[in-house]
């Protein structure tokens, strides 16, 4: 991919992502607070293709087969309209917290971006329970 063509060095840091989460080796941190996600669905503006991934944009001036997932399906149904780089589609009233599993348990670690420039400046949050979706 074009992003990788200009990468001069293979990342050599000690916090490169992804990592293998070995839950048996993890250590409970009583200082971690429950993870809360709070978005106003009416602030959802667009879904767009940046050439490498799709992103859902929110107005932020206020600073295995599973179950059918209606809200995720809304997102998937919009993807054909952003097939090409720099395409944008209106995408209103979407609350990403609906994609989060009910189980409150999670891991967190300091890692890196997974695309260039691979900066080691990311705090990753991995939910213990996966989000189940069907293959349709």
mmCIF file of N, CA and C in Angstrom, residues 96-105 127-132:
data_model
loop_
_atom_site.group_PDB
_atom_site.id
_atom_site.type_symbol
_atom_site.label_atom_id
_atom_site.label_comp_id
_atom_site.label_asym_id
_atom_site.label_seq_id
_atom_site.Cartn_x
_atom_site.Cartn_y
_atom_site.Cartn_z
ATOM 1 N N UNK A 96 -22.184 4.757 18.358
ATOM 2 C CA UNK A 96 -21.259 3.623 18.348
ATOM 3 C C UNK A 96 -21.270 2.795 19.621
ATOM 4 N N UNK A 97 -21.812 3.312 20.699
ATOM 5 C CA UNK A 97 -21.854 2.512 21.926
ATOM 6 C C UNK A 97 -22.724 1.271 21.742
ATOM 7 N N UNK A 98 -23.613 1.280 20.745
ATOM 8 C CA UNK A 98 -24.441 0.095 20.488
ATOM 9 C C UNK A 98 -23.603 -1.067 19.975
ATOM 10 N N UNK A 99 -22.378 -0.797 19.550
ATOM 11 C CA UNK A 99 -21.496 -1.852 19.065
ATOM 12 C C UNK A 99 -20.710 -2.517 20.184
ATOM 13 N N UNK A 100 -20.801 -1.969 21.374
ATOM 14 C CA UNK A 100 -20.026 -2.487 22.497
ATOM 15 C C UNK A 100 -20.758 -3.645 23.174
ATOM 16 N N UNK A 101 -20.037 -4.709 23.522
ATOM 17 C CA UNK A 101 -20.662 -5.821 24.235
ATOM 18 C C UNK A 101 -21.065 -5.404 25.651
ATOM 19 N N UNK A 102 -21.992 -6.142 26.215
ATOM 20 C CA UNK A 102 -22.513 -5.804 27.544
ATOM 21 C C UNK A 102 -21.490 -6.041 28.658
ATOM 22 N N UNK A 103 -20.618 -7.008 28.489
ATOM 23 C CA UNK A 103 -19.624 -7.331 29.519
ATOM 24 C C UNK A 103 -18.704 -6.135 29.748
ATOM 25 N N UNK A 104 -18.551 -5.698 30.997
ATOM 26 C CA UNK A 104 -17.735 -4.510 31.258
ATOM 27 C C UNK A 104 -16.223 -4.768 31.286
ATOM 28 N N UNK A 105 -15.802 -6.030 31.232
ATOM 29 C CA UNK A 105 -14.380 -6.351 31.368
ATOM 30 C C UNK A 105 -13.598 -5.974 30.110
ATOM 31 N N UNK A 127 -12.026 -5.098 24.482
ATOM 32 C CA UNK A 127 -13.109 -5.665 25.278
ATOM 33 C C UNK A 127 -12.939 -7.178 25.371
ATOM 34 N N UNK A 128 -13.227 -7.724 26.541
ATOM 35 C CA UNK A 128 -13.091 -9.162 26.776
ATOM 36 C C UNK A 128 -14.121 -9.950 25.968
ATOM 37 N N UNK A 129 -15.329 -9.438 25.898
ATOM 38 C CA UNK A 129 -16.408 -10.117 25.178
ATOM 39 C C UNK A 129 -16.482 -9.561 23.755
ATOM 40 N N UNK A 130 -16.425 -10.416 22.735
ATOM 41 C CA UNK A 130 -16.516 -9.915 21.360
ATOM 42 C C UNK A 130 -17.935 -9.459 21.026
ATOM 43 N N UNK A 131 -18.036 -8.640 20.007
ATOM 44 C CA UNK A 131 -19.339 -8.249 19.479
ATOM 45 C C UNK A 131 -19.754 -9.333 18.500
ATOM 46 N N UNK A 132 -20.919 -9.905 18.694
ATOM 47 C CA UNK A 132 -21.393 -10.968 17.816
ATOM 48 C C UNK A 132 -22.209 -10.377 16.684
#
